[in-house]
Tab-separated table of C-alpha atoms in Angstrom:
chain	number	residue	atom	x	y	z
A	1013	UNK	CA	-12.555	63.004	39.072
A	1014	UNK	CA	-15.052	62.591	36.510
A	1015	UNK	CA	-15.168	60.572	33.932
A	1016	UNK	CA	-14.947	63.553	31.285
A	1017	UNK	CA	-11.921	64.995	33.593
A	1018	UNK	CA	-10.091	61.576	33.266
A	1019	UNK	CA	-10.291	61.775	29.333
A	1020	UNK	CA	-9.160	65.415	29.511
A	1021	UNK	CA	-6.403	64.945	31.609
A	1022	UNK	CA	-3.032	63.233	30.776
A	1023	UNK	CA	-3.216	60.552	32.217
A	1024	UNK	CA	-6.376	59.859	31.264
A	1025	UNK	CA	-5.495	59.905	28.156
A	1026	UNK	CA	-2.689	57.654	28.729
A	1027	UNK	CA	-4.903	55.782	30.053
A	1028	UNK	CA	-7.333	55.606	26.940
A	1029	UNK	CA	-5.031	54.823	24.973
A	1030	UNK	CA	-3.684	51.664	27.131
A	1031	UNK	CA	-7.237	50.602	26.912
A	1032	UNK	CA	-7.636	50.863	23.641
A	1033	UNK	CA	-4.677	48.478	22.869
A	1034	UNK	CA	-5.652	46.629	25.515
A	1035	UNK	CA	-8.914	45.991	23.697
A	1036	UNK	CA	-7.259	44.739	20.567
A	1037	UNK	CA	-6.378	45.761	17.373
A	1038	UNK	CA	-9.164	46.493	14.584
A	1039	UNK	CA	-11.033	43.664	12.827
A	1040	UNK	CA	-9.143	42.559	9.364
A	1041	UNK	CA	-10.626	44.301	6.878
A	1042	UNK	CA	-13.404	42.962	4.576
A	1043	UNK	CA	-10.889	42.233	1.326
A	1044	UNK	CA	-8.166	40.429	3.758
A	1045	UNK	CA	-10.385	38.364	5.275
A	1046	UNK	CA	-11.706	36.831	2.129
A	1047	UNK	CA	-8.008	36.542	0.923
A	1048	UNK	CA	-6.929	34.180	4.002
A	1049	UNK	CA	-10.048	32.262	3.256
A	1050	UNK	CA	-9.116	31.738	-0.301
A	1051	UNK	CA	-5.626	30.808	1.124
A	1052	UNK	CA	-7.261	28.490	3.471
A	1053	UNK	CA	-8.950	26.121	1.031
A	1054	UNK	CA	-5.678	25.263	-0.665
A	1055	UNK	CA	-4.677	22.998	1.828
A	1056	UNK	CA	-7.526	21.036	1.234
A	1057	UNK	CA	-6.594	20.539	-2.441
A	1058	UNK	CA	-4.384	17.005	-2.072
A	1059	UNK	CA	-7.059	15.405	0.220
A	1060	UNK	CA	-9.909	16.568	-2.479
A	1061	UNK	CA	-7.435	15.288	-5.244
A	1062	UNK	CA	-7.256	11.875	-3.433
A	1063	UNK	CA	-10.962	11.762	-2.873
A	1064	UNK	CA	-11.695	12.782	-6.294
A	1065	UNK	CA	-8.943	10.043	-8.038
A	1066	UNK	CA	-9.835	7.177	-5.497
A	1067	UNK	CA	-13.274	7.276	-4.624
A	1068	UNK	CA	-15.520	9.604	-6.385
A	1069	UNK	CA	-13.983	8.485	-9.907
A	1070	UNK	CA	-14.301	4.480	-9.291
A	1071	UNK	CA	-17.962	5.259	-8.013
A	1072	UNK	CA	-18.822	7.099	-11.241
A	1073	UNK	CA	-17.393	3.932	-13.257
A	1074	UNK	CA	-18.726	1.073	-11.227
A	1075	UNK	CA	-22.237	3.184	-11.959
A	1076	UNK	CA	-21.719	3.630	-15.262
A	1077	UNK	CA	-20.608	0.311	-16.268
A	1078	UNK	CA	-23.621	-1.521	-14.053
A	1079	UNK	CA	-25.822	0.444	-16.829
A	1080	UNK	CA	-24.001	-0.681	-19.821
A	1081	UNK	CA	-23.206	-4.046	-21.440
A	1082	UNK	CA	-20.217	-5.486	-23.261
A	1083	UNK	CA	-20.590	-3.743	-26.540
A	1084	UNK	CA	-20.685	-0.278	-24.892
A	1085	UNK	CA	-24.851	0.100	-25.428
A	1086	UNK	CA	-27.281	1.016	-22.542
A	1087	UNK	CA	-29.012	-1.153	-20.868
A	1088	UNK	CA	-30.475	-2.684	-17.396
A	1089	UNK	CA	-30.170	-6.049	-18.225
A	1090	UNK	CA	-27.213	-5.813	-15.110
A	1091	UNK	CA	-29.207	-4.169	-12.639
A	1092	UNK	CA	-31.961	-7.004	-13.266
A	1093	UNK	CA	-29.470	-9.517	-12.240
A	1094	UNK	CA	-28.980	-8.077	-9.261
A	1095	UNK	CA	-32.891	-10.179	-8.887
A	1096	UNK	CA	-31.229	-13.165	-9.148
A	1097	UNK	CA	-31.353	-15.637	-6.357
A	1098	UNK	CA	-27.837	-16.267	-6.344
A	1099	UNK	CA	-26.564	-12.744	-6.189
A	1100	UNK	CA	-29.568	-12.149	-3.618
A	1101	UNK	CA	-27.816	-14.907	-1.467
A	1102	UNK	CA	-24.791	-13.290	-2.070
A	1103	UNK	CA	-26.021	-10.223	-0.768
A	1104	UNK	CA	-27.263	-12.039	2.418
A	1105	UNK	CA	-23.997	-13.782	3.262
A	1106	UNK	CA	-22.291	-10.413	2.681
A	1107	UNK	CA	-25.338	-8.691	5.175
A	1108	UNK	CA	-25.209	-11.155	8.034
A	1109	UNK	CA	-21.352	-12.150	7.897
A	1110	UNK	CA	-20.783	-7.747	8.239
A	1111	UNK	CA	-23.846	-7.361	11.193
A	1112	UNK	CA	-22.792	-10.477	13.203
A	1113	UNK	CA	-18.906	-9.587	12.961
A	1114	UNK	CA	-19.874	-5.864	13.905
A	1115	UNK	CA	-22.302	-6.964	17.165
A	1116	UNK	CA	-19.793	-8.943	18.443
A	1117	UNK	CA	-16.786	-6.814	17.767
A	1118	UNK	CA	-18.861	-3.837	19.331
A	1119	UNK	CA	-19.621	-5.385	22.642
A	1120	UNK	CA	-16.207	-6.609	22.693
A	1121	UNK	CA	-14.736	-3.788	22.188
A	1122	UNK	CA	-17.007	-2.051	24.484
A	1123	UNK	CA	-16.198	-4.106	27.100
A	1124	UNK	CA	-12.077	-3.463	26.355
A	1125	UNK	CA	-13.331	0.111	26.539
A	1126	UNK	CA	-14.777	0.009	29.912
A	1127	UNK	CA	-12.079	-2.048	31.142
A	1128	UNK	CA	-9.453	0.746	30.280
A	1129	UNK	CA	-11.686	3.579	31.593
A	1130	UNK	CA	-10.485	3.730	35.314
A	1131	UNK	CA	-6.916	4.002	33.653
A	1132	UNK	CA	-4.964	7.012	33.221
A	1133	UNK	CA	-4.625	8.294	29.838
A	1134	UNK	CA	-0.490	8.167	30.250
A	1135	UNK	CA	-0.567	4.819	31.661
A	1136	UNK	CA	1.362	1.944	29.902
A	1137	UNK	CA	-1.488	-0.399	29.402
A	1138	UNK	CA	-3.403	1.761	28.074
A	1139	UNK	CA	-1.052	3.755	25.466
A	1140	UNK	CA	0.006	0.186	25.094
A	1141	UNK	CA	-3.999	-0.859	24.228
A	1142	UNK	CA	-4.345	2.257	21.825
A	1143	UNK	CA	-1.216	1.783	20.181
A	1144	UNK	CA	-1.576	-2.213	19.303
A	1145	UNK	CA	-5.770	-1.112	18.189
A	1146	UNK	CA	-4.439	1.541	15.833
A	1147	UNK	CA	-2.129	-1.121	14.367
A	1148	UNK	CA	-4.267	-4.327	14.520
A	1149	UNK	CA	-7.053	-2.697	13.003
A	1150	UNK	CA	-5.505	-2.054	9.848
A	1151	UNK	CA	-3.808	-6.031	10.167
A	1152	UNK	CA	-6.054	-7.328	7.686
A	1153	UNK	CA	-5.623	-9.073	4.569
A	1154	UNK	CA	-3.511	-11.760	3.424
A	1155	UNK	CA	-0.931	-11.067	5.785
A	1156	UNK	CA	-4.419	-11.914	8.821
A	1157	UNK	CA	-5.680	-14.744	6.152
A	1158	UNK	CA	-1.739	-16.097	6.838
A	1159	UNK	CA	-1.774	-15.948	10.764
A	1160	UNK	CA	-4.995	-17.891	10.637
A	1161	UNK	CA	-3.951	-20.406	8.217
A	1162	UNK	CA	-0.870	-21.258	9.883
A	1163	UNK	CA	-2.657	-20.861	13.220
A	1164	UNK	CA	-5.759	-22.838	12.876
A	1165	UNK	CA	-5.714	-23.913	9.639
A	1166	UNK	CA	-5.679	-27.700	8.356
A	1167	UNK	CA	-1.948	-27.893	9.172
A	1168	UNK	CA	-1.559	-25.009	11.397
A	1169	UNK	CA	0.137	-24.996	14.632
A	1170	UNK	CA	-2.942	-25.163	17.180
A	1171	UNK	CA	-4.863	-27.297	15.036
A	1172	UNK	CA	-1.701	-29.781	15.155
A	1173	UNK	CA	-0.844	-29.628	19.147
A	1174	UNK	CA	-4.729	-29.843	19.720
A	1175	UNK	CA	-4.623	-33.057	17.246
A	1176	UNK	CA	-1.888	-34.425	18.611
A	1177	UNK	CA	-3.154	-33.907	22.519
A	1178	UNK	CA	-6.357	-34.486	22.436
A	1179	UNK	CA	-6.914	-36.665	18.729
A	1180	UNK	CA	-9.400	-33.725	18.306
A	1181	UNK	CA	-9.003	-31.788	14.664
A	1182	UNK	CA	-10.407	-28.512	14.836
A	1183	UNK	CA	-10.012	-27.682	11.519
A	1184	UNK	CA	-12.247	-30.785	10.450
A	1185	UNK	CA	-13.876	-30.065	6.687
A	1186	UNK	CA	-11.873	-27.060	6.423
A	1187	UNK	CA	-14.566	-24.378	7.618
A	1188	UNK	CA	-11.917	-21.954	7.648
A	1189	UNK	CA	-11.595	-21.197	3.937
A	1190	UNK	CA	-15.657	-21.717	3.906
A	1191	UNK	CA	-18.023	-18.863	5.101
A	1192	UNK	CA	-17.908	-19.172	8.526
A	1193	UNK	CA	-14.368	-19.404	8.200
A	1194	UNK	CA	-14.255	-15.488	7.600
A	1195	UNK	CA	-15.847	-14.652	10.805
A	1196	UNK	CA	-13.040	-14.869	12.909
A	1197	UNK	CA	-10.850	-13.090	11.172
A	1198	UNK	CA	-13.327	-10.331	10.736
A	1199	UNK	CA	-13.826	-10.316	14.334
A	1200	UNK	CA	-10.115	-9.887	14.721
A	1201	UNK	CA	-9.990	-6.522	13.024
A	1202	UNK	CA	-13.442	-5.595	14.670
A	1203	UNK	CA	-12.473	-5.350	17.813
A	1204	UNK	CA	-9.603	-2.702	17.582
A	1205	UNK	CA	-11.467	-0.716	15.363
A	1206	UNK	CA	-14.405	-0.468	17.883
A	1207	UNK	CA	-11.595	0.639	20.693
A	1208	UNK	CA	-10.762	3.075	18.271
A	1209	UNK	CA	-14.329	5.152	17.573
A	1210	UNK	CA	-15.814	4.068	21.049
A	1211	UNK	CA	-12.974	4.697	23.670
A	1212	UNK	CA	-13.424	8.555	23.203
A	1213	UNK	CA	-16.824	8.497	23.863
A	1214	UNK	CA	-16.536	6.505	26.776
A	1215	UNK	CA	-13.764	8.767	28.022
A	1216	UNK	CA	-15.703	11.581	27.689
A	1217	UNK	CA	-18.630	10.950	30.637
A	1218	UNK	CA	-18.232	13.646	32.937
A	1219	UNK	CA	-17.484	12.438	36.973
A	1220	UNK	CA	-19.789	14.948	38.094
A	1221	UNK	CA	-22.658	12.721	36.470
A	1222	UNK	CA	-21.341	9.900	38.703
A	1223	UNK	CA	-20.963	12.405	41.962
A	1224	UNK	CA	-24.585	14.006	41.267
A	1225	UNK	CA	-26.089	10.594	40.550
A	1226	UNK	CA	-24.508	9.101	44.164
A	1227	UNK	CA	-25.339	12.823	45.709
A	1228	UNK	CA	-28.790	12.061	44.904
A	1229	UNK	CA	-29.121	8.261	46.235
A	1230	UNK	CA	-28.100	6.491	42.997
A	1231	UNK	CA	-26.478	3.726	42.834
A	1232	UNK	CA	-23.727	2.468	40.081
A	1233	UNK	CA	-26.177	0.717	38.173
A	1234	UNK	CA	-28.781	3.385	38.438
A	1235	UNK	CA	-26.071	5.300	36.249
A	1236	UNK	CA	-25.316	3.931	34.240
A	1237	UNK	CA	-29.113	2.885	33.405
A	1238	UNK	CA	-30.408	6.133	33.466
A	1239	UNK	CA	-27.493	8.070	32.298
A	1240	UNK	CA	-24.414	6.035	31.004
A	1241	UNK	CA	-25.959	3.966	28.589
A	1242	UNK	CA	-28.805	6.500	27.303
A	1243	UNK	CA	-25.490	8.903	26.894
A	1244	UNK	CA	-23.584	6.817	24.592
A	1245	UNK	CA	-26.478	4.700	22.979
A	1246	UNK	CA	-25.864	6.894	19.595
A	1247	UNK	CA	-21.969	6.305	20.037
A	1248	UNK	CA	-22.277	2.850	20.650
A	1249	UNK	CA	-24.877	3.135	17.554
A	1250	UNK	CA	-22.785	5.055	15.449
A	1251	UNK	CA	-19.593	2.492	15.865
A	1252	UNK	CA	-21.752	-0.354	15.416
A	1253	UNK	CA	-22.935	1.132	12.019
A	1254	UNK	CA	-19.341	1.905	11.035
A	1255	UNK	CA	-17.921	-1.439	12.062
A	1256	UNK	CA	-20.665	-2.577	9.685
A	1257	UNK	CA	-19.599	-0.736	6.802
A	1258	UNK	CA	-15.964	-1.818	7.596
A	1259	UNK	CA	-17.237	-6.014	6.913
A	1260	UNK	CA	-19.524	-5.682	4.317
A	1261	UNK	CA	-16.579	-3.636	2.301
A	1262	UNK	CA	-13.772	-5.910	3.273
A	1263	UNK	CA	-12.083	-7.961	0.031
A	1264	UNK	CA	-8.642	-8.646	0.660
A	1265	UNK	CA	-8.892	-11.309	3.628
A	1266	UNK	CA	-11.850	-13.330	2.357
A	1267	UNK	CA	-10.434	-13.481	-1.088
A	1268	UNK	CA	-7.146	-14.814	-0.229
A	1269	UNK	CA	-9.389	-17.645	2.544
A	1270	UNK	CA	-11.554	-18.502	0.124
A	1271	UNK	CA	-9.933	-18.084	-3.550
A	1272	UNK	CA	-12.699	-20.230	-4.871
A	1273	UNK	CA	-16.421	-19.166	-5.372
A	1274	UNK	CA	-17.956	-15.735	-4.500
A	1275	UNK	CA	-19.986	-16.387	-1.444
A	1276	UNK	CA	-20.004	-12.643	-0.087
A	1277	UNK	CA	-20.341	-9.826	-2.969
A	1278	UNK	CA	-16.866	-8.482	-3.338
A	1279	UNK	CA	-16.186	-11.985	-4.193
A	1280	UNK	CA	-19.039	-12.092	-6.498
A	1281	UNK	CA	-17.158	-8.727	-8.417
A	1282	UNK	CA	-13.973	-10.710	-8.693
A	1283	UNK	CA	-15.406	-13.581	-9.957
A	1284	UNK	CA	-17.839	-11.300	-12.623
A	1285	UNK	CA	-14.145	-10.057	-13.445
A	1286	UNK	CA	-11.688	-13.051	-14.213
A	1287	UNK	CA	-14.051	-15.663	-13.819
A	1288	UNK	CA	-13.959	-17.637	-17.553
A	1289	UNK	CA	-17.700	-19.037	-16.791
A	1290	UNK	CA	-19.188	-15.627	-16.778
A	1291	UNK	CA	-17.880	-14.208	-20.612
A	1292	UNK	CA	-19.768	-10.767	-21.848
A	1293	UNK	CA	-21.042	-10.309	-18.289
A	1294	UNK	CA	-18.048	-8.406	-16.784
A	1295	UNK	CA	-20.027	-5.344	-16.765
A	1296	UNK	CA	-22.471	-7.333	-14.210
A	1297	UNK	CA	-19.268	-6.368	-11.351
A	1298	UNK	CA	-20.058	-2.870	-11.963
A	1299	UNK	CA	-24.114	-3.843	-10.821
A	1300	UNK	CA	-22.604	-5.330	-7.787
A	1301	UNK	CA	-20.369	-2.679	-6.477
A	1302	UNK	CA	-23.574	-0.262	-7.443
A	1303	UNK	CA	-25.562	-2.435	-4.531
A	1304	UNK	CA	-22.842	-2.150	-2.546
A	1305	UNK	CA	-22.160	1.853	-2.719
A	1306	UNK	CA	-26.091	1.832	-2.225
A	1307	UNK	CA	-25.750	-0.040	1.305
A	1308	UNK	CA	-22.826	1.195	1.888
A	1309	UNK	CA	-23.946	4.454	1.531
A	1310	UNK	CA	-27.053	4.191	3.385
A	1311	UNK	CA	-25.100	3.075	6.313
A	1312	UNK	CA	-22.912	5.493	5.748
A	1313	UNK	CA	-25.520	8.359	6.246
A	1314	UNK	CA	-26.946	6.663	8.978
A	1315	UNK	CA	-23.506	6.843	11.134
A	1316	UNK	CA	-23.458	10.367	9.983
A	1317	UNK	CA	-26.574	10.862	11.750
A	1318	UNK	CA	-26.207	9.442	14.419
A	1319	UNK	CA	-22.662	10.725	15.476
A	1320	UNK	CA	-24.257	13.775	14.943
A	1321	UNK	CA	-26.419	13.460	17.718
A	1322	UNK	CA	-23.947	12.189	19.907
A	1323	UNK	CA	-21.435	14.885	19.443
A	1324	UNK	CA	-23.636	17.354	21.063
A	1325	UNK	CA	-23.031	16.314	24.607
A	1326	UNK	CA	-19.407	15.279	23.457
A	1327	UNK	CA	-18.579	18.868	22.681
């Protein structure tokens, strides 16, 4: 039968008509398309409240009051002060406390990563692993600044068996409310937070790089050397940058270790706040959290970059 016989016949036009269903029903037309697209962008309304109300609104403030002094008039006496050796130390304590906390809490946290890889992704230690990251990564604070404190600190319960063992005190010249003091802590919610961005990544390498690698003469290390690590370099990158970000924002645990001075710089905008030394130059916090939205934000991009690049093979 040909092909004009099947249309003309009936069932060949029984079966045109089954293909044509089969085939789907006609496109949406031009005017109810754009009407489920304007429906579409009202769920995004609360989250772009929330951004607007909680970060895009402080960020316009701490900028505008960085450019303006007590009396309301313009002026960049407070972005000039951000030349001042003290602040610039600030700035330093707040850039190498953030990059050493987010080295070590990357390879870590890489290394928990790996460790859970030849797991199942239903198996207890590992939903176990995922769960306690999810939570301990968001343990910071005063309630973290407590654990330490009654862990390690001057009278804390370590500090005291180890004292009373070994006539060693740990806590000698109370480093822990100092500088240094803040970089185990920081470490503490580091290390989740890298299981968190890097485990997917990790998860993601395909076996049959491993089986083509070993097809081909490889060896484990040759795989990871030539394909592993080049493969999630930006990942590993991209965390590392984020992890970063994470330190050189964080207030809450460092101001309740160490309530007195401002060694990193959201100490430094507390102090510019409620400190009674520093009278007429509260607008020199909104200078401060201007360098910090500038770092901040070039870090920011950066990751943003980078992940960019690594979600092309992730896809």
């Amino acid at each position: 039968m040909t092909s004009l016989e099947a249309i003309a016949s009936p069932a060949g036009l029984a079966d045109a008509e089954l293909s044509k269903n089969v085939a789907g029903s006609e496109p949406l037309a031009p005017a109810r398309r754009r009407g489920v697209r304007s429906w579409a962008w009202l769920g995004l309304t609360p989250f772009a409240v929330y951004v607007l109300i909680f970060l895009a609104l402080p960020t316009v403030l701490a900028i505008g009051s960085g450019l303006f002094d007590a009396d309301g008039a313009f002026t960049f006496d407070n972005l000039a002060a951000l030349g001042d050796p003290v602040i610039l130390q600030t700035f330093w304590n707040s850039t190498w406390l953030s990059l050493l906390t987010a080295v070590i809490g990357a390879v870590l946290g890489a290394l928990v990563c790996y460790a859970m890889l030849g797991l199942h992704e239903t198996s207890g230690v590992r939903t176990t692993v995922d769960a306690a990251s999810g939570v301990l990564a968001q343990f910071g604070g005063v309630m973290l600044a407590f654990a330490f404190i009654a862990t390690i600190g001057i009278q804390g319960v370590v500090t005291q068996f180890i004292l009373s063992a070994t006539g060693i005190n740990i806590a000698d010249g109370g480093w822990l409310y100092a500088l240094p003091g803040l970089i185990l802590p920081y470490i503490y919610f580091q290390v989740p937070l890298m299981v968190i961005t890097f485990m997917p990544a990790l998860s993601a390498l395909k076996p049959q790089w491993a089986e083509a690698n070993l097809t081909l003469g490889g060896t484990r290390l040759s795989f990871w050397t030539t394909i592993g690590i080049p493969v999630l370099a930006p990942s590993f990158l991209a965390s590392l940058l984020l992890l970063f970000a994470n330190a050189f924002s964080s207030y809450a645990t460092a101001a309740a270790l160490a309530s007195q001075g401002s060694q990193i710089v959201p100490l430094g905008i507390r102090t510019a706040l409620t400190s009674e030394t520093v009278l007429g130059r509260e607008n020199l916090a909104g200078a401060l959290a201007l360098g910090m939205i500038v770092i901040v934000g070039i870090v920011m991009w950066a990751y943003s970059v980078v992940q960019s690049r690594a979600a092309r093979w992730q896809s």
